[in-house]
PDB file of C-alpha atoms in Angstrom:
ATOM      1  CA  MET A   1     119.837  92.653 143.104  1.00 43.00           C
ATOM      2  CA  SER A   2     119.553  88.926 142.301  1.00 42.00           C
ATOM      3  CA  GLY A   3     117.867  87.609 139.131  1.00 44.00           C
ATOM      4  CA  ARG A   4     115.069  85.997 141.181  1.00 47.00           C
ATOM      5  CA  ARG A   5     114.424  89.268 142.979  1.00 48.00           C
ATOM      6  CA  GLU A   6     114.261  91.104 139.628  1.00 47.00           C
ATOM      7  CA  GLU A   7     111.747  88.561 138.317  1.00 48.00           C
ATOM      8  CA  GLY A   8     109.619  89.078 141.391  1.00 52.00           C
ATOM      9  CA  ILE A   9     109.433  92.827 140.850  1.00 53.00           C
ATOM     10  CA  HIS A  10     108.505  92.417 137.215  1.00 50.00           C
ATOM     11  CA  ALA A  11     105.886  89.828 138.103  1.00 49.00           C
ATOM     12  CA  ALA A  12     104.372  92.267 140.574  1.00 50.00           C
ATOM     13  CA  ALA A  13     104.330  94.902 137.836  1.00 50.00           C
ATOM     14  CA  GLU A  14     102.673  92.468 135.445  1.00 49.00           C
ATOM     15  CA  GLY A  15     100.081  91.630 138.061  1.00 48.00           C
ATOM     16  CA  ASN A  16      99.064  95.260 138.093  1.00 48.00           C
ATOM     17  CA  SER A  17      98.845  95.542 134.308  1.00 40.00           C
ATOM     18  CA  ALA A  18      95.980  97.997 134.338  1.00 41.00           C
ATOM     19  CA  ALA A  19      98.140 100.561 136.099  1.00 40.00           C
ATOM     20  CA  ASP A  20     101.075  99.745 133.828  1.00 41.00           C
ATOM     21  CA  ALA A  21      99.261 100.401 130.558  1.00 40.00           C
ATOM     22  CA  PRO A  22     100.880 103.199 128.518  1.00 40.00           C
ATOM     23  CA  GLN A  23      99.747 106.322 130.282  1.00 39.00           C
ATOM     24  CA  GLY A  24      99.149 108.176 127.049  1.00 35.00           C
ATOM     25  CA  ARG A  25      96.089 105.953 126.508  1.00 36.00           C
ATOM     26  CA  ARG A  26      94.070 106.275 129.710  1.00 34.00           C
ATOM     27  CA  TRP A  27      90.829 104.471 129.084  1.00 28.00           C
ATOM     28  CA  GLY A  28      87.877 104.434 131.449  1.00 29.00           C
ATOM     29  CA  ARG A  29      87.303 101.345 133.533  1.00 31.00           C
ATOM     30  CA  ALA A  30      83.914  99.992 134.545  1.00 34.00           C
ATOM     31  CA  GLY A  31      82.897 101.155 137.980  1.00 36.00           C
ATOM     32  CA  PRO A  32      80.454  99.482 140.370  1.00 38.00           C
ATOM     33  CA  GLY A  33      77.024  99.159 138.835  1.00 39.00           C
ATOM     34  CA  SER A  34      78.108 100.440 135.426  1.00 38.00           C
ATOM     35  CA  GLY A  35      77.665  98.476 132.226  1.00 42.00           C
ATOM     36  CA  ASP A  36      80.813  97.146 130.662  1.00 43.00           C
ATOM     37  CA  SER A  37      79.537  97.822 127.151  1.00 42.00           C
ATOM     38  CA  ASN A  38      79.309 101.539 127.923  1.00 48.00           C
ATOM     39  CA  GLN A  39      82.808 101.767 129.362  1.00 46.00           C
ATOM     40  CA  ARG A  40      84.925  99.958 126.795  1.00 49.00           C
ATOM     41  CA  PRO A  41      86.853 102.364 124.592  1.00 49.00           C
ATOM     42  CA  ALA A  42      86.129 102.456 120.873  1.00 49.00           C
ATOM     43  CA  ALA A  43      88.897 101.519 118.460  1.00 50.00           C
ATOM     44  CA  ARG A  44      90.955 104.545 117.529  1.00 55.00           C
ATOM     45  CA  ARG A  45      93.866 105.449 115.341  1.00 45.00           C
ATOM     46  CA  PRO A  46      97.369 105.236 116.852  1.00 46.00           C
ATOM     47  CA  ARG A  47      98.332 108.380 118.661  1.00 80.00           C
ATOM     48  CA  TRP A  48     102.081 108.248 118.250  1.00 82.00           C
ATOM     49  CA  THR A  49     104.262 108.677 115.190  1.00 82.00           C
ATOM     50  CA  LEU A  50     107.946 108.021 114.687  1.00 83.00           C
ATOM     51  CA  ASP A  51     108.550 111.756 115.061  1.00 80.00           C
ATOM     52  CA  SER A  52     106.901 111.859 118.482  1.00 82.00           C
ATOM     53  CA  SER A  53     109.104 113.037 121.340  1.00 78.00           C
ATOM     54  CA  VAL A  54     110.238 110.297 123.738  1.00 78.00           C
ATOM     55  CA  GLU A  55     109.733 112.685 126.640  1.00 78.00           C
ATOM     56  CA  GLU A  56     106.199 113.436 125.460  1.00 80.00           C
ATOM     57  CA  VAL A  57     105.445 109.710 125.261  1.00 82.00           C
ATOM     58  CA  LEU A  58     106.800 108.996 128.730  1.00 80.00           C
ATOM     59  CA  LEU A  59     105.170 111.925 130.506  1.00 75.00           C
ATOM     60  CA  ALA A  60     101.810 111.698 128.729  1.00 81.00           C
ATOM     61  CA  GLY A  61      99.042 110.862 131.194  1.00 76.00           C
ATOM     62  CA  SER A  62     101.370 110.846 134.196  1.00 72.00           C
ATOM     63  CA  VAL A  63     100.866 112.926 137.299  1.00 72.00           C
ATOM     64  CA  ARG A  64     103.238 115.817 137.837  1.00 76.00           C
ATOM     65  CA  VAL A  65     106.016 115.080 140.317  1.00 74.00           C
ATOM     66  CA  GLU A  66     109.032 116.949 141.643  1.00 70.00           C
ATOM     67  CA  GLU A  67     112.476 115.805 142.702  1.00 75.00           C
ATOM     68  CA  ALA A  68     112.212 113.843 145.948  1.00 76.00           C
ATOM     69  CA  ARG A  69     114.041 111.469 148.250  1.00 79.00           C
ATOM     70  CA  LEU A  70     112.778 107.946 148.784  1.00 79.00           C
ATOM     71  CA  ASN A  71     111.877 108.470 152.453  1.00 77.00           C
ATOM     72  CA  ASP A  72     110.004 111.684 151.650  1.00 78.00           C
ATOM     73  CA  PHE A  73     108.115 109.812 148.933  1.00 79.00           C
ATOM     74  CA  LEU A  74     107.132 106.987 151.317  1.00 81.00           C
ATOM     75  CA  CYS A  75     105.985 109.450 153.939  1.00 82.00           C
ATOM     76  CA  SER A  76     103.808 111.423 151.519  1.00 76.00           C
ATOM     77  CA  GLU A  77     102.365 108.426 149.676  1.00 74.00           C
ATOM     78  CA  LEU A  78     102.226 105.575 152.211  1.00 78.00           C
ATOM     79  CA  GLY A  79     102.229 107.368 155.534  1.00 81.00           C
ATOM     80  CA  GLY A  80     105.833 106.465 156.306  1.00 76.00           C
ATOM     81  CA  ARG A  81     105.640 102.711 155.635  1.00 80.00           C
ATOM     82  CA  GLY A  82     109.071 101.414 154.615  1.00 70.00           C
ATOM     83  CA  VAL A  83     110.963 104.479 155.726  1.00 74.00           C
ATOM     84  CA  ALA A  84     114.510 103.487 156.654  1.00 74.00           C
ATOM     85  CA  GLU A  85     117.318 105.610 157.956  1.00 71.00           C
ATOM     86  CA  ALA A  86     119.691 103.965 155.479  1.00 68.00           C
ATOM     87  CA  ASN A  87     117.591 105.258 152.622  1.00 72.00           C
ATOM     88  CA  GLY A  88     117.712 108.861 153.684  1.00 70.00           C
ATOM     89  CA  ASN A  89     119.915 109.981 150.799  1.00 78.00           C
ATOM     90  CA  VAL A  90     118.435 107.702 148.111  1.00 81.00           C
ATOM     91  CA  SER A  91     116.862 109.693 145.292  1.00 78.00           C
ATOM     92  CA  MET A  92     113.787 108.526 143.433  1.00 81.00           C
ATOM     93  CA  GLY A  93     115.944 108.283 140.300  1.00 77.00           C
ATOM     94  CA  GLU A  94     118.071 105.637 142.003  1.00 79.00           C
ATOM     95  CA  PHE A  95     115.078 103.922 143.569  1.00 83.00           C
ATOM     96  CA  VAL A  96     113.116 103.365 140.309  1.00 80.00           C
ATOM     97  CA  LEU A  97     116.082 101.524 138.796  1.00 80.00           C
ATOM     98  CA  GLU A  98     116.332  98.954 141.611  1.00 79.00           C
ATOM     99  CA  PRO A  99     113.339  99.267 143.948  1.00 82.00           C
ATOM    100  CA  GLY A 100     113.947  95.803 145.413  1.00 80.00           C
ATOM    101  CA  LYS A 101     117.342  96.905 146.601  1.00 81.00           C
ATOM    102  CA  TYR A 102     115.816  99.439 149.019  1.00 81.00           C
ATOM    103  CA  ILE A 103     112.496  97.779 149.941  1.00 80.00           C
ATOM    104  CA  THR A 104     112.680  94.125 150.855  1.00 78.00           C
ATOM    105  CA  SER A 105     109.038  93.507 151.759  1.00 80.00           C
ATOM    106  CA  CYS A 106     107.230  92.066 148.733  1.00 86.00           C
ATOM    107  CA  ASN A 107     103.839  93.398 149.847  1.00 87.00           C
ATOM    108  CA  LEU A 108     105.168  96.882 150.427  1.00 85.00           C
ATOM    109  CA  LEU A 109     107.123  96.759 147.172  1.00 82.00           C
ATOM    110  CA  HIS A 110     103.987  95.784 145.295  1.00 87.00           C
ATOM    111  CA  ASP A 111     102.081  98.681 146.837  1.00 85.00           C
ATOM    112  CA  VAL A 112     104.857 101.138 145.963  1.00 83.00           C
ATOM    113  CA  ILE A 113     105.247 100.213 142.304  1.00 79.00           C
ATOM    114  CA  SER A 114     101.474 100.296 141.857  1.00 78.00           C
ATOM    115  CA  LEU A 115     101.359 103.988 142.779  1.00 84.00           C
ATOM    116  CA  PRO A 116     100.825 106.441 139.866  1.00 85.00           C
ATOM    117  CA  THR A 117     103.364 108.735 141.451  1.00 82.00           C
ATOM    118  CA  PHE A 118     105.989 105.967 141.446  1.00 82.00           C
ATOM    119  CA  ARG A 119     105.370 105.430 137.732  1.00 82.00           C
ATOM    120  CA  ALA A 120     105.584 109.172 137.156  1.00 81.00           C
ATOM    121  CA  HIS A 121     109.013 109.253 138.812  1.00 82.00           C
ATOM    122  CA  ALA A 122     110.081 106.220 136.740  1.00 80.00           C
ATOM    123  CA  PHE A 123     109.018 107.893 133.488  1.00 83.00           C
ATOM    124  CA  ARG A 124     110.535 111.225 134.462  1.00 83.00           C
ATOM    125  CA  GLU A 125     113.923 109.703 135.205  1.00 81.00           C
ATOM    126  CA  ALA A 126     113.883 107.621 132.021  1.00 80.00           C
ATOM    127  CA  ALA A 127     113.060 110.694 129.893  1.00 84.00           C
ATOM    128  CA  ARG A 128     115.990 112.524 131.423  1.00 82.00           C
ATOM    129  CA  ALA A 129     118.327 109.568 130.839  1.00 80.00           C
ATOM    130  CA  LEU A 130     117.281 109.113 127.186  1.00 84.00           C
ATOM    131  CA  ARG A 131     117.636 112.823 126.556  1.00 81.00           C
ATOM    132  CA  GLY A 132     121.176 112.603 127.923  1.00 78.00           C
ATOM    133  CA  ARG A 133     121.908 109.820 125.423  1.00 77.00           C
ATOM    134  CA  GLY A 134     120.694 111.899 122.491  1.00 82.00           C
ATOM    135  CA  VAL A 135     117.432 109.996 122.029  1.00 80.00           C
ATOM    136  CA  PHE A 136     114.755 112.630 121.437  1.00 82.00           C
ATOM    137  CA  SER A 137     112.152 110.897 119.249  1.00 81.00           C
ATOM    138  CA  LEU A 138     110.861 107.389 118.660  1.00 82.00           C
ATOM    139  CA  TRP A 139     113.012 107.283 115.513  1.00 77.00           C
ATOM    140  CA  GLY A 140     116.144 107.014 117.657  1.00 76.00           C
ATOM    141  CA  LEU A 141     114.756 104.426 120.049  1.00 72.00           C
ATOM    142  CA  SER A 142     116.394 100.991 120.190  1.00 70.00           C
ATOM    143  CA  GLU A 143     117.144  98.205 122.634  1.00 66.00           C
ATOM    144  CA  ARG A 144     120.693  99.473 122.866  1.00 67.00           C
ATOM    145  CA  SER A 145     119.630 103.004 123.771  1.00 66.00           C
ATOM    146  CA  CYS A 146     117.465 101.627 126.604  1.00 68.00           C
ATOM    147  CA  ARG A 147     120.161  99.587 128.343  1.00 67.00           C
ATOM    148  CA  GLY A 148     121.462 100.375 131.788  1.00 66.00           C
ATOM    149  CA  ASP A 149     119.705 103.101 133.690  1.00 67.00           C
ATOM    150  CA  ILE A 150     116.362 102.949 131.796  1.00 76.00           C
ATOM    151  CA  ASN A 151     113.831 101.308 134.084  1.00 77.00           C
ATOM    152  CA  PHE A 152     111.469  98.499 133.192  1.00 78.00           C
ATOM    153  CA  TRP A 153     108.261 100.585 133.204  1.00 82.00           C
ATOM    154  CA  ALA A 154     109.681 103.260 130.952  1.00 80.00           C
ATOM    155  CA  LYS A 155     110.954 100.668 128.471  1.00 82.00           C
ATOM    156  CA  ARG A 156     107.571  99.085 128.356  1.00 85.00           C
ATOM    157  CA  LYS A 157     105.791 102.364 127.717  1.00 84.00           C
ATOM    158  CA  VAL A 158     108.089 103.743 125.024  1.00 82.00           C
ATOM    159  CA  PHE A 159     108.256 100.465 123.128  1.00 86.00           C
ATOM    160  CA  ALA A 160     104.452 100.199 123.195  1.00 85.00           C
ATOM    161  CA  ALA A 161     104.342 103.687 121.659  1.00 85.00           C
ATOM    162  CA  LEU A 162     106.998 102.666 119.143  1.00 86.00           C
ATOM    163  CA  ASP A 163     104.878  99.663 118.104  1.00 87.00           C
ATOM    164  CA  GLU A 164     101.928 101.996 117.522  1.00 86.00           C
ATOM    165  CA  ALA A 165     104.064 104.413 115.511  1.00 84.00           C
ATOM    166  CA  VAL A 166     105.524 101.658 113.334  1.00 86.00           C
ATOM    167  CA  GLU A 167     102.062 100.205 112.751  1.00 85.00           C
ATOM    168  CA  GLN A 168     100.791 103.618 111.713  1.00 82.00           C
ATOM    169  CA  GLU A 169     103.811 104.193 109.456  1.00 80.00           C
ATOM    170  CA  TYR A 170     103.295 100.886 107.688  1.00 83.00           C
ATOM    171  CA  GLY A 171      99.575 101.596 107.453  1.00 82.00           C
ATOM    172  CA  GLN A 172     100.264 104.924 105.761  1.00 79.00           C
ATOM    173  CA  ARG A 173     102.668 103.276 103.341  1.00 83.00           C
ATOM    174  CA  ARG A 174     100.139 100.577 102.513  1.00 85.00           C
ATOM    175  CA  GLU A 175      97.508 103.253 101.909  1.00 84.00           C
ATOM    176  CA  GLU A 176      99.906 105.202  99.678  1.00 84.00           C
ATOM    177  CA  LYS A 177     100.660 102.055  97.672  1.00 87.00           C
ATOM    178  CA  ARG A 178      96.929 101.350  97.363  1.00 86.00           C
ATOM    179  CA  GLN A 179      96.293 104.883  96.145  1.00 87.00           C
ATOM    180  CA  ASN A 180      99.195 104.623  93.691  1.00 88.00           C
ATOM    181  CA  ARG A 181      97.802 101.368  92.333  1.00 88.00           C
ATOM    182  CA  GLU A 182      94.357 102.927  92.032  1.00 87.00           C
ATOM    183  CA  GLU A 183      95.745 105.986  90.235  1.00 87.00           C
ATOM    184  CA  ALA A 184      97.760 103.746  87.895  1.00 88.00           C
ATOM    185  CA  TRP A 185      94.625 101.733  87.131  1.00 87.00           C
ATOM    186  CA  LYS A 186      92.671 104.924  86.453  1.00 88.00           C
ATOM    187  CA  GLY A 187      95.469 106.120  84.165  1.00 87.00           C
ATOM    188  CA  ARG A 188      95.358 102.860  82.207  1.00 88.00           C
ATOM    189  CA  GLU A 189      91.566 103.081  81.966  1.00 87.00           C
ATOM    190  CA  GLU A 190      91.747 106.652  80.678  1.00 88.00           C
ATOM    191  CA  ALA A 191      94.403 105.659  78.130  1.00 88.00           C
ATOM    192  CA  ARG A 192      92.247 102.732  77.001  1.00 87.00           C
ATOM    193  CA  LYS A 193      89.229 105.018  76.608  1.00 91.00           C
ATOM    194  CA  ARG A 194      91.313 107.482  74.597  1.00 89.00           C
ATOM    195  CA  ARG A 195      92.496 104.687  72.305  1.00 89.00           C
ATOM    196  CA  GLU A 196      88.952 103.446  71.859  1.00 89.00           C
ATOM    197  CA  GLY A 197      87.800 107.007  71.139  1.00 89.00           C
ATOM    198  CA  LYS A 198      90.460 107.398  68.436  1.00 88.00           C
ATOM    199  CA  GLN A 199      89.514 104.045  66.938  1.00 89.00           C
ATOM    200  CA  ARG A 200      85.844 105.014  66.889  1.00 89.00           C
ATOM    201  CA  ALA A 201      86.700 108.370  65.291  1.00 90.00           C
ATOM    202  CA  LYS A 202      88.817 106.629  62.643  1.00 89.00           C
ATOM    203  CA  LEU A 203      86.016 104.157  61.944  1.00 87.00           C
ATOM    204  CA  GLU A 204      83.494 106.988  61.614  1.00 89.00           C
ATOM    205  CA  GLU A 205      85.866 108.776  59.253  1.00 89.00           C
ATOM    206  CA  GLU A 206      86.195 105.663  57.095  1.00 88.00           C
ATOM    207  CA  ARG A 207      82.429 105.217  57.089  1.00 89.00           C
ATOM    208  CA  ALA A 208      81.946 108.864  56.105  1.00 91.00           C
ATOM    209  CA  ARG A 209      84.469 108.432  53.291  1.00 88.00           C
ATOM    210  CA  ALA A 210      82.664 105.323  52.095  1.00 89.00           C
ATOM    211  CA  ARG A 211      79.342 107.174  52.197  1.00 88.00           C
ATOM    212  CA  ALA A 212      80.843 110.042  50.193  1.00 91.00           C
ATOM    213  CA  ILE A 213      82.131 107.623  47.543  1.00 89.00           C
ATOM    214  CA  ALA A 214      78.754 105.895  47.399  1.00 87.00           C
ATOM    215  CA  GLU A 215      76.943 109.229  47.056  1.00 87.00           C
ATOM    216  CA  ALA A 216      79.311 110.327  44.292  1.00 86.00           C
ATOM    217  CA  ARG A 217      78.693 107.068  42.427  1.00 82.00           C
ATOM    218  CA  ALA A 218      74.949 107.491  42.876  1.00 84.00           C
ATOM    219  CA  GLU A 219      75.200 111.020  41.442  1.00 81.00           C
ATOM    220  CA  GLU A 220      77.097 109.720  38.423  1.00 76.00           C
ATOM    221  CA  LEU A 221      74.431 107.109  37.839  1.00 77.00           C
ATOM    222  CA  LYS A 222      71.755 109.791  38.162  1.00 76.00           C
ATOM    223  CA  GLN A 223      73.501 111.963  35.578  1.00 72.00           C
ATOM    224  CA  LEU A 224      73.822 108.967  33.290  1.00 67.00           C
ATOM    225  CA  SER A 225      70.101 108.297  33.637  1.00 65.00           C
ATOM    226  CA  HIS A 226      69.373 111.907  32.592  1.00 60.00           C
ATOM    227  CA  PHE A 227      71.403 111.415  29.470  1.00 56.00           C
ATOM    228  CA  THR A 228      69.768 108.137  28.556  1.00 55.00           C
ATOM    229  CA  THR A 229      66.338 109.789  28.635  1.00 53.00           C
ATOM    230  CA  ALA A 230      67.403 111.876  25.633  1.00 48.00           C
ATOM    231  CA  ILE A 231      69.222 109.122  23.766  1.00 51.00           C
ATOM    232  CA  GLU A 232      68.242 105.485  23.535  1.00 49.00           C
ATOM    233  CA  VAL A 233      70.616 103.204  25.383  1.00 45.00           C
ATOM    234  CA  GLU A 234      70.926 100.983  22.352  1.00 44.00           C
ATOM    235  CA  ASP A 235      72.407 103.828  20.336  1.00 48.00           C
ATOM    236  CA  LEU A 236      75.211 104.171  22.937  1.00 44.00           C
ATOM    237  CA  LEU A 237      76.060 100.558  23.607  1.00 42.00           C
ATOM    238  CA  LEU A 238      75.366  98.409  20.550  1.00 40.00           C
ATOM    239  CA  ALA A 239      78.549  97.964  18.469  1.00 41.00           C
ATOM    240  CA  GLY A 240      78.184  98.782  14.814  1.00 37.00           C
ATOM    241  CA  SER A 241      74.965 100.762  15.311  1.00 34.00           C
ATOM    242  CA  VAL A 242      75.951 103.456  17.708  1.00 44.00           C
ATOM    243  CA  ARG A 243      73.874 106.588  17.128  1.00 52.00           C
ATOM    244  CA  VAL A 244      75.716 109.029  19.362  1.00 48.00           C
ATOM    245  CA  GLY A 245      76.136 111.427  16.532  1.00 52.00           C
ATOM    246  CA  GLU A 246      72.381 111.959  16.367  1.00 68.00           C
ATOM    247  CA  ALA A 247      72.370 113.764  19.786  1.00 77.00           C
ATOM    248  CA  MET A 248      72.892 117.519  19.570  1.00 87.00           C
ATOM    249  CA  LEU A 249      75.251 119.356  21.896  1.00 84.00           C
ATOM    250  CA  ASN A 250      72.566 121.609  23.411  1.00 86.00           C
ATOM    251  CA  ASP A 251      70.306 118.630  24.096  1.00 87.00           C
ATOM    252  CA  PHE A 252      73.197 116.937  25.904  1.00 86.00           C
ATOM    253  CA  ILE A 253      74.032 120.058  27.927  1.00 86.00           C
ATOM    254  CA  ARG A 254      70.437 120.826  28.929  1.00 86.00           C
ATOM    255  CA  SER A 255      69.719 117.231  29.928  1.00 84.00           C
ATOM    256  CA  ASN A 256      72.629 117.406  32.387  1.00 85.00           C
ATOM    257  CA  PHE A 257      72.818 121.047  33.463  1.00 85.00           C
ATOM    258  CA  GLY A 258      69.265 122.314  33.034  1.00 84.00           C
ATOM    259  CA  PRO A 259      67.352 124.267  30.357  1.00 83.00           C
ATOM    260  CA  GLY A 260      69.202 127.511  31.066  1.00 81.00           C
ATOM    261  CA  LYS A 261      72.481 126.181  29.733  1.00 82.00           C
ATOM    262  CA  GLY A 262      73.666 125.811  26.152  1.00 84.00           C
ATOM    263  CA  VAL A 263      75.790 127.241  23.318  1.00 86.00           C
ATOM    264  CA  GLU A 264      75.063 129.468  20.319  1.00 86.00           C
ATOM    265  CA  GLU A 265      73.139 127.877  17.479  1.00 87.00           C
ATOM    266  CA  ASP A 266      76.130 127.995  15.146  1.00 86.00           C
ATOM    267  CA  ARG A 267      78.030 125.833  17.690  1.00 87.00           C
ATOM    268  CA  ASN A 268      75.171 123.412  18.382  1.00 86.00           C
ATOM    269  CA  VAL A 269      76.758 120.499  16.547  1.00 88.00           C
ATOM    270  CA  PRO A 270      76.132 116.780  16.842  1.00 88.00           C
ATOM    271  CA  MET A 271      77.958 115.053  19.643  1.00 84.00           C
ATOM    272  CA  ARG A 272      80.141 113.149  17.187  1.00 81.00           C
ATOM    273  CA  GLU A 273      81.576 116.511  16.097  1.00 85.00           C
ATOM    274  CA  PHE A 274      81.794 117.902  19.639  1.00 87.00           C
ATOM    275  CA  VAL A 275      83.896 115.058  21.083  1.00 86.00           C
ATOM    276  CA  ARG A 276      86.542 115.665  18.404  1.00 86.00           C
ATOM    277  CA  ASP A 277      87.414 119.129  19.764  1.00 86.00           C
ATOM    278  CA  PRO A 278      85.218 120.156  22.787  1.00 87.00           C
ATOM    279  CA  GLY A 279      87.015 123.471  23.325  1.00 86.00           C
ATOM    280  CA  GLU A 280      86.099 124.701  19.849  1.00 88.00           C
ATOM    281  CA  TYR A 281      82.364 124.603  20.597  1.00 88.00           C
ATOM    282  CA  VAL A 282      82.136 125.491  24.330  1.00 87.00           C
ATOM    283  CA  ALA A 283      83.828 128.743  25.263  1.00 87.00           C
ATOM    284  CA  ASP A 284      82.758 128.758  28.943  1.00 87.00           C
ATOM    285  CA  PRO A 285      85.615 127.032  30.859  1.00 89.00           C
ATOM    286  CA  ALA A 286      83.404 126.049  33.823  1.00 88.00           C
ATOM    287  CA  LEU A 287      80.737 124.522  31.561  1.00 87.00           C
ATOM    288  CA  LEU A 288      83.363 122.752  29.479  1.00 87.00           C
ATOM    289  CA  GLU A 289      85.016 121.282  32.575  1.00 88.00           C
ATOM    290  CA  GLY A 290      81.628 120.114  33.856  1.00 87.00           C
ATOM    291  CA  ILE A 291      80.842 118.404  30.540  1.00 86.00           C
ATOM    292  CA  LEU A 292      84.208 116.645  30.388  1.00 87.00           C
ATOM    293  CA  ARG A 293      83.679 115.224  33.904  1.00 86.00           C
ATOM    294  CA  LEU A 294      80.320 113.656  33.062  1.00 86.00           C
ATOM    295  CA  PRO A 295      80.249 109.855  32.737  1.00 82.00           C
ATOM    296  CA  ALA A 296      77.831 110.360  29.817  1.00 79.00           C
ATOM    297  CA  TYR A 297      80.464 112.387  27.925  1.00 82.00           C
ATOM    298  CA  ARG A 298      83.024 109.651  28.532  1.00 81.00           C
ATOM    299  CA  LEU A 299      80.592 107.127  27.097  1.00 78.00           C
ATOM    300  CA  CYS A 300      80.179 109.333  24.045  1.00 76.00           C
ATOM    301  CA  ALA A 301      83.918 109.598  23.574  1.00 77.00           C
ATOM    302  CA  GLU A 302      84.325 105.840  23.928  1.00 75.00           C
ATOM    303  CA  ALA A 303      81.481 105.238  21.428  1.00 69.00           C
ATOM    304  CA  ARG A 304      83.259 107.501  18.894  1.00 66.00           C
ATOM    305  CA  GLN A 305      86.452 105.431  19.202  1.00 65.00           C
ATOM    306  CA  HIS A 306      84.583 102.226  18.334  1.00 59.00           C
TER     307      HIS A 306
END
């Protein structure tokens, strides 16, 4: 068939684009008196994936047809128009590859290729041919695999499905990347919150330590104030007139540990004697240790050295 003749057939097929739409997506068309807004299909997700069967794509939405000869087809579909004795042995598989070779009337040819049953034969033959070439899914589809005896209508349908499948595949990958980015961002946020939590805990620990030191210092000052109520501050601090020795050991102990504490009367010596050898006068190890830790005792010891 000449190139001009081939262009004419394809132009006729393009002119009937509604019938040539991929049959797997049969959408309703507005009928007489119906509103267009009620008939237009809503946007939907792609139906096909790269794992979809080529045969499933081609036969989806098509009417069921059986093996037939061209003349039998014309008799059953067009009442015998175009029947020619020369075409008696032409199969529909041969006819769908080069319809212009067997029907020369453009009007009749247009009517034939517009028939759903013609398209069904075209898709059926293409599915069989692709299966024979080892192409079973959209993954294996390529321009090279559709050369030769794969008709125009079948090519158009399977490549439309392939476009949908590729679009869906890329969409899924984009969504996966978006989710990965979102999960990575959440992970960084959680790590940041953990770091901030540790920093806050460390800061609270440092503050608690500072409070403990301040409370300990305040307790020391309180103990010192108890001691100074029994002994005049001047006697402890003024050089050359320190009167530490005038304070008795029991007075010192009771001013710091309460009235229930003390030593025997024969050991109740002045503080100047006690600081020389504390263990000789206080036999209770716990009481002795408590006395030695007091800031007031340290002041007494320092006053004795002066």
